[in-house]
PDB file of C-alpha atoms in Angstrom:
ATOM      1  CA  UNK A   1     164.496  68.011  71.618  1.00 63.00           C
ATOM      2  CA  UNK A   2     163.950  69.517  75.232  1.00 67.00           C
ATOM      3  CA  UNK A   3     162.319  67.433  77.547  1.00 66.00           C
ATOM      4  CA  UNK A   4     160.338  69.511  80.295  1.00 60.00           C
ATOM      5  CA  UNK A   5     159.676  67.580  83.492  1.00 58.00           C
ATOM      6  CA  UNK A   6     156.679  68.468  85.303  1.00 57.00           C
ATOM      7  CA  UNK A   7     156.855  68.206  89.096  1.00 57.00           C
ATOM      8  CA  UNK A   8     153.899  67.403  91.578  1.00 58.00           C
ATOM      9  CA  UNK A   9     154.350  70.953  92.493  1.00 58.00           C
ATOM     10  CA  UNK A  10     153.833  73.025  89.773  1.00 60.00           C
ATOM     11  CA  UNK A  11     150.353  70.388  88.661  1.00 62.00           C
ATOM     12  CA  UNK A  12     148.900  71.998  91.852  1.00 63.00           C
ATOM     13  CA  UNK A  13     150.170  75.508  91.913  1.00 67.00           C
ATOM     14  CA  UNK A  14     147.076  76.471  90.276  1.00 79.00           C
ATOM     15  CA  UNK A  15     144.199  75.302  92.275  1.00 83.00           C
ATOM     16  CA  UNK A  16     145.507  77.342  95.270  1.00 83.00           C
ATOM     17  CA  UNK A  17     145.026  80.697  93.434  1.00 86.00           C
ATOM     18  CA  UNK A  18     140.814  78.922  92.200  1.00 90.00           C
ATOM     19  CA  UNK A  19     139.835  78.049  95.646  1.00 90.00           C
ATOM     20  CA  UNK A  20     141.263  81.687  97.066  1.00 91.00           C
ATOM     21  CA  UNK A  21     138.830  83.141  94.445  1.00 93.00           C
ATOM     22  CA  UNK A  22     136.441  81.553  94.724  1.00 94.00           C
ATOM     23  CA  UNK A  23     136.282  81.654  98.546  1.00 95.00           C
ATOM     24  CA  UNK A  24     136.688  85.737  98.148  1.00 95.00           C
ATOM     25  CA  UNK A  25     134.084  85.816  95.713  1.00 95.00           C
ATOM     26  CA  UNK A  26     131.360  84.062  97.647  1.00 95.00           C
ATOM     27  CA  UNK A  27     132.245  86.393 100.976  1.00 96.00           C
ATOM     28  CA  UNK A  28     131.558  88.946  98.645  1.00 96.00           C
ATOM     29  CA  UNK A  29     128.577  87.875  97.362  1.00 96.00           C
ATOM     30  CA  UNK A  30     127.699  86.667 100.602  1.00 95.00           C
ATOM     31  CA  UNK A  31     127.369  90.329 101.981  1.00 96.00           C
ATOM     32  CA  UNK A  32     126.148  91.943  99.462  1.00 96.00           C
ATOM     33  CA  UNK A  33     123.186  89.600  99.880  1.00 96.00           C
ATOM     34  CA  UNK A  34     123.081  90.317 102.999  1.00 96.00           C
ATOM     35  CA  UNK A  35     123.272  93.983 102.733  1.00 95.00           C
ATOM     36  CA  UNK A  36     120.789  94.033  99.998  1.00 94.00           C
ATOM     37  CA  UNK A  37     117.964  91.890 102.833  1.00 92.00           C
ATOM     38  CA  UNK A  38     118.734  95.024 104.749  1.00 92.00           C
ATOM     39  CA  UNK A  39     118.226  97.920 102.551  1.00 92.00           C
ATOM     40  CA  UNK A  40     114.874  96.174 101.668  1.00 89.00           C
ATOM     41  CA  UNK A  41     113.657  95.586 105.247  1.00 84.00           C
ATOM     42  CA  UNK A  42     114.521  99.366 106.126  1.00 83.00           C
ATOM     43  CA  UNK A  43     112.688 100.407 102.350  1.00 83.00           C
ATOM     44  CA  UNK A  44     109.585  98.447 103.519  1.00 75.00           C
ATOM     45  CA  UNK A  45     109.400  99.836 107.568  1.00 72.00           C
ATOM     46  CA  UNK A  46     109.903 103.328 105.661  1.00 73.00           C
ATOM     47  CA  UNK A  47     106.463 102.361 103.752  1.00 71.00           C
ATOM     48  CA  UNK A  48     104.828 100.520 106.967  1.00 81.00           C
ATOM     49  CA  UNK A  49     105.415 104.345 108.760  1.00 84.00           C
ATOM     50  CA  UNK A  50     103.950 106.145 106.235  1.00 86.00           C
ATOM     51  CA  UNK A  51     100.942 103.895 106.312  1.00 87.00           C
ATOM     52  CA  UNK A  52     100.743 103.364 109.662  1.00 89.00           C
ATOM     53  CA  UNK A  53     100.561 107.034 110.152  1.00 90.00           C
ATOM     54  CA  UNK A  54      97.614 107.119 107.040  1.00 92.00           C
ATOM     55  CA  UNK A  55      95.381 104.374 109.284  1.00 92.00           C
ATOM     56  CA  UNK A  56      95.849 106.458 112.929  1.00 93.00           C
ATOM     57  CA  UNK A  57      94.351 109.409 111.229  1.00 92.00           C
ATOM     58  CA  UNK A  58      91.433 107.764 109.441  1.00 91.00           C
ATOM     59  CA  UNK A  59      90.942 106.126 113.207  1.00 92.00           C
ATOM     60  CA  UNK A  60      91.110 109.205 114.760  1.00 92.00           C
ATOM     61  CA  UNK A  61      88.999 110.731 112.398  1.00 89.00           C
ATOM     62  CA  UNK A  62      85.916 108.171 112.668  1.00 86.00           C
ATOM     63  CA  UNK A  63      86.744 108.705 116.306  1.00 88.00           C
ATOM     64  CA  UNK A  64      86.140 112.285 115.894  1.00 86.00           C
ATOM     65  CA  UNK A  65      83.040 110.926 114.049  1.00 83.00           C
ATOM     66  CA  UNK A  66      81.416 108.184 116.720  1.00 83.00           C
ATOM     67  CA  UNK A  67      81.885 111.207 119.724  1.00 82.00           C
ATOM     68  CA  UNK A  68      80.102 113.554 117.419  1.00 80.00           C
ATOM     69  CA  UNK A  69      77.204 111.293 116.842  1.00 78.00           C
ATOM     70  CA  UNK A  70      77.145 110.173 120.156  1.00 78.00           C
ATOM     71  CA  UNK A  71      76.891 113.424 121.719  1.00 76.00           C
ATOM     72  CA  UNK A  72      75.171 115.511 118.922  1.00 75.00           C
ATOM     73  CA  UNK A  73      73.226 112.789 116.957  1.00 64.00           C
ATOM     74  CA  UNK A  74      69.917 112.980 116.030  1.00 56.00           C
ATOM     75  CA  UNK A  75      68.515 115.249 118.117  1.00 57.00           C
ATOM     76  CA  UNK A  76      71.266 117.995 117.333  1.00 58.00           C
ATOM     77  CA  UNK A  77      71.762 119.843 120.740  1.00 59.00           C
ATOM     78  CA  UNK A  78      72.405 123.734 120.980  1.00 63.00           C
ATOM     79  CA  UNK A  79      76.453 123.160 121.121  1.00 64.00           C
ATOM     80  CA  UNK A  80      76.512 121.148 118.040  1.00 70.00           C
ATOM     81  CA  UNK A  81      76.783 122.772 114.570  1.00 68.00           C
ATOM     82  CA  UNK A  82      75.082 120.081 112.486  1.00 65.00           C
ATOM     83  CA  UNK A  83      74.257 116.607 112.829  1.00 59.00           C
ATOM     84  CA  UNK A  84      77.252 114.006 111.704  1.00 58.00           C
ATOM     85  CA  UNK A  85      76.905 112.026 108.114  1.00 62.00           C
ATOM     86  CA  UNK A  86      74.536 108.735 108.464  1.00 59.00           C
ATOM     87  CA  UNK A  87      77.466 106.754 107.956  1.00 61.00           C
ATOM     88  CA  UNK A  88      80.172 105.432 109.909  1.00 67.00           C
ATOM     89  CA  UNK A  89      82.738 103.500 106.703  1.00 78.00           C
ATOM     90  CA  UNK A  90      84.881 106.525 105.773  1.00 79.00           C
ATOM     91  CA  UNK A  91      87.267 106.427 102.672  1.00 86.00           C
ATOM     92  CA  UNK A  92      90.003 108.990 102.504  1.00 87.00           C
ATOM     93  CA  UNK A  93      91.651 110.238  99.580  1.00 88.00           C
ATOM     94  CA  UNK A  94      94.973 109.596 100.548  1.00 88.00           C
ATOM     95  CA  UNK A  95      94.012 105.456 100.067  1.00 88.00           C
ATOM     96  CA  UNK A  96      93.153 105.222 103.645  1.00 90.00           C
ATOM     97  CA  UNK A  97      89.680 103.371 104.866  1.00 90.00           C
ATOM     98  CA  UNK A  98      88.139 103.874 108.882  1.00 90.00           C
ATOM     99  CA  UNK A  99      85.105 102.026 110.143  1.00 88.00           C
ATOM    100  CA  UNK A 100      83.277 103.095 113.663  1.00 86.00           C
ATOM    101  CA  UNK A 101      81.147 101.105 115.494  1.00 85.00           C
ATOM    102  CA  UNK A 102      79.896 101.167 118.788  1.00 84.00           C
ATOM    103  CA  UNK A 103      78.923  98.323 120.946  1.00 84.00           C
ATOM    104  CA  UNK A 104      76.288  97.446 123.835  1.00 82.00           C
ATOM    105  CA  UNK A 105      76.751  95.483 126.944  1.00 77.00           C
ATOM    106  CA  UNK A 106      74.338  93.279 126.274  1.00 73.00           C
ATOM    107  CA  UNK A 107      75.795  89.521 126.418  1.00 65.00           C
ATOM    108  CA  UNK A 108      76.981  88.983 123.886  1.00 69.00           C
ATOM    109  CA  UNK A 109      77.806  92.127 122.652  1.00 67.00           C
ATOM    110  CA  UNK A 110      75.755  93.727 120.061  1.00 75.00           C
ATOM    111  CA  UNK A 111      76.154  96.500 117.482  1.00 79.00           C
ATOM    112  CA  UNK A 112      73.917  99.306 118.192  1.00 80.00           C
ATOM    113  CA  UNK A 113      73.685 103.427 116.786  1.00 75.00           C
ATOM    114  CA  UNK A 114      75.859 105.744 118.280  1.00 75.00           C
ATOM    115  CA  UNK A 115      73.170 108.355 118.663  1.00 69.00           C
ATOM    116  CA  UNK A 116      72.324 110.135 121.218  1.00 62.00           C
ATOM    117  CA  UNK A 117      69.584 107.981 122.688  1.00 61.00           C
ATOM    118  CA  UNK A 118      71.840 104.945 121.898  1.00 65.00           C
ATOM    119  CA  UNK A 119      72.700 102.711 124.816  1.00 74.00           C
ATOM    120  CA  UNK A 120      76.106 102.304 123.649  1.00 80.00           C
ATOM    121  CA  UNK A 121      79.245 101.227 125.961  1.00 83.00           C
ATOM    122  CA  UNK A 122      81.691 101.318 124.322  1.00 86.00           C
ATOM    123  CA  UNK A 123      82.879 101.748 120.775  1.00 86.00           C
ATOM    124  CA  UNK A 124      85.820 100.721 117.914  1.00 89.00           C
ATOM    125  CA  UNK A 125      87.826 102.500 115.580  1.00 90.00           C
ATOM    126  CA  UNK A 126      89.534 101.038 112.876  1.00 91.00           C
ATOM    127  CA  UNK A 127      91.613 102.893 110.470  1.00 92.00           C
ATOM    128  CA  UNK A 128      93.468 100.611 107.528  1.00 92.00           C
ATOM    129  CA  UNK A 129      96.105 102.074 104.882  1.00 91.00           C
ATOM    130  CA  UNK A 130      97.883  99.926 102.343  1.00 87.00           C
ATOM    131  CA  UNK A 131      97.835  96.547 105.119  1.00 84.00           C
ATOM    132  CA  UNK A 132      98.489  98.738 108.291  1.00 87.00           C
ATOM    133  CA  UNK A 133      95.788  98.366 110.645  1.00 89.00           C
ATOM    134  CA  UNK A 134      95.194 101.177 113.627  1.00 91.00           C
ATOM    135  CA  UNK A 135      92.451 101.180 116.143  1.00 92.00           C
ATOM    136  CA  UNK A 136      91.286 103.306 118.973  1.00 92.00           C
ATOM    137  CA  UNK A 137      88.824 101.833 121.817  1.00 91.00           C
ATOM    138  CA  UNK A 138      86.738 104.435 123.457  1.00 88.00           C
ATOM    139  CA  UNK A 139      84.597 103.746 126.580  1.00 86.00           C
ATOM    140  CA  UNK A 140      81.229 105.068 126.303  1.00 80.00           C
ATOM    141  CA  UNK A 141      79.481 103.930 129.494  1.00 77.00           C
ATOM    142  CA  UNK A 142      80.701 106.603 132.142  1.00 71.00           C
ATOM    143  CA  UNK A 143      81.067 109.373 129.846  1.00 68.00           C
ATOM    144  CA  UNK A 144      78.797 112.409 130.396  1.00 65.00           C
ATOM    145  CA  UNK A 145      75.373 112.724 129.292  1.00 60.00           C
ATOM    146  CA  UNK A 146      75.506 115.893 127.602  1.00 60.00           C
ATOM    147  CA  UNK A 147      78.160 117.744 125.518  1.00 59.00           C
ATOM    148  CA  UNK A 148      81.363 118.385 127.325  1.00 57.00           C
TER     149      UNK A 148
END
């Protein structure tokens, strides 16, 4: 009968070659992790653009809107085509939702028409598309009277 003697050596030889895979293994994991957090933070500024760009538009559109009214409102001067829509909410239908409003002076501010007799100051755009909020501010107090 053969008698094998096991040395402290060879009991051990093994664990080297576990912890070497194991460390590889989690570095590889590690940055795949890692590059997977990026891909998805690039994905989702991709979609913030895109719906960033949707709320501008709807802002600039119920910009459009407010300067219209003011300037053409109610009383429909020669210059102006037709009077605007009552309404100042617009939904768009590429998702995208705007709201105008214009504002007095008066302490503290209050919400007031932005007709042509109005006594607006100043007024507020707000355009909103999938989370993405856009405004534009538009100062109504020194502007001119009377259709540019």
């Amino acid at each position: 009968m053969k008698t094998v003697v096991c040395s402290r050596r060879s009991r051990h030889s093994g664990q080297a070659m576990i912890l070497a895979v194991l460390a590889l293994g989690g570095a590889l994991l590690g940055a795949t992790a890692i590059a997977g957090f990026l891909t998805l933070y690039q994905i989702r500024s991709t979609t913030d653009a895109e719906s960033s760009a949707k709320a501008i538009f709807a802002a600039d559109a119920d910009l459009e809107w407010m300067l219209f009214n003011y300037y053409c409102g109610s009383a429909t001067p020669a210059r102006c085509t037709a009077p605007p829509p009552d309404y100042p909410t617009s939904t768009f239908a590429n998702g995208a939702v705007a709201v105008a409003t214009c504002y007095s002076t008066s302490t503290p501010p209050g919400l007031v028409d932005c007709g042509v007799t109005s006594t607006a100051a100043y007024g507020l755009a707000v355009g909103t598309a999938l989370g993405s909020s856009r405004a534009f501010y538009v100062n109504l107090a020194g502007a001119a009277g009377s259709v540019p």
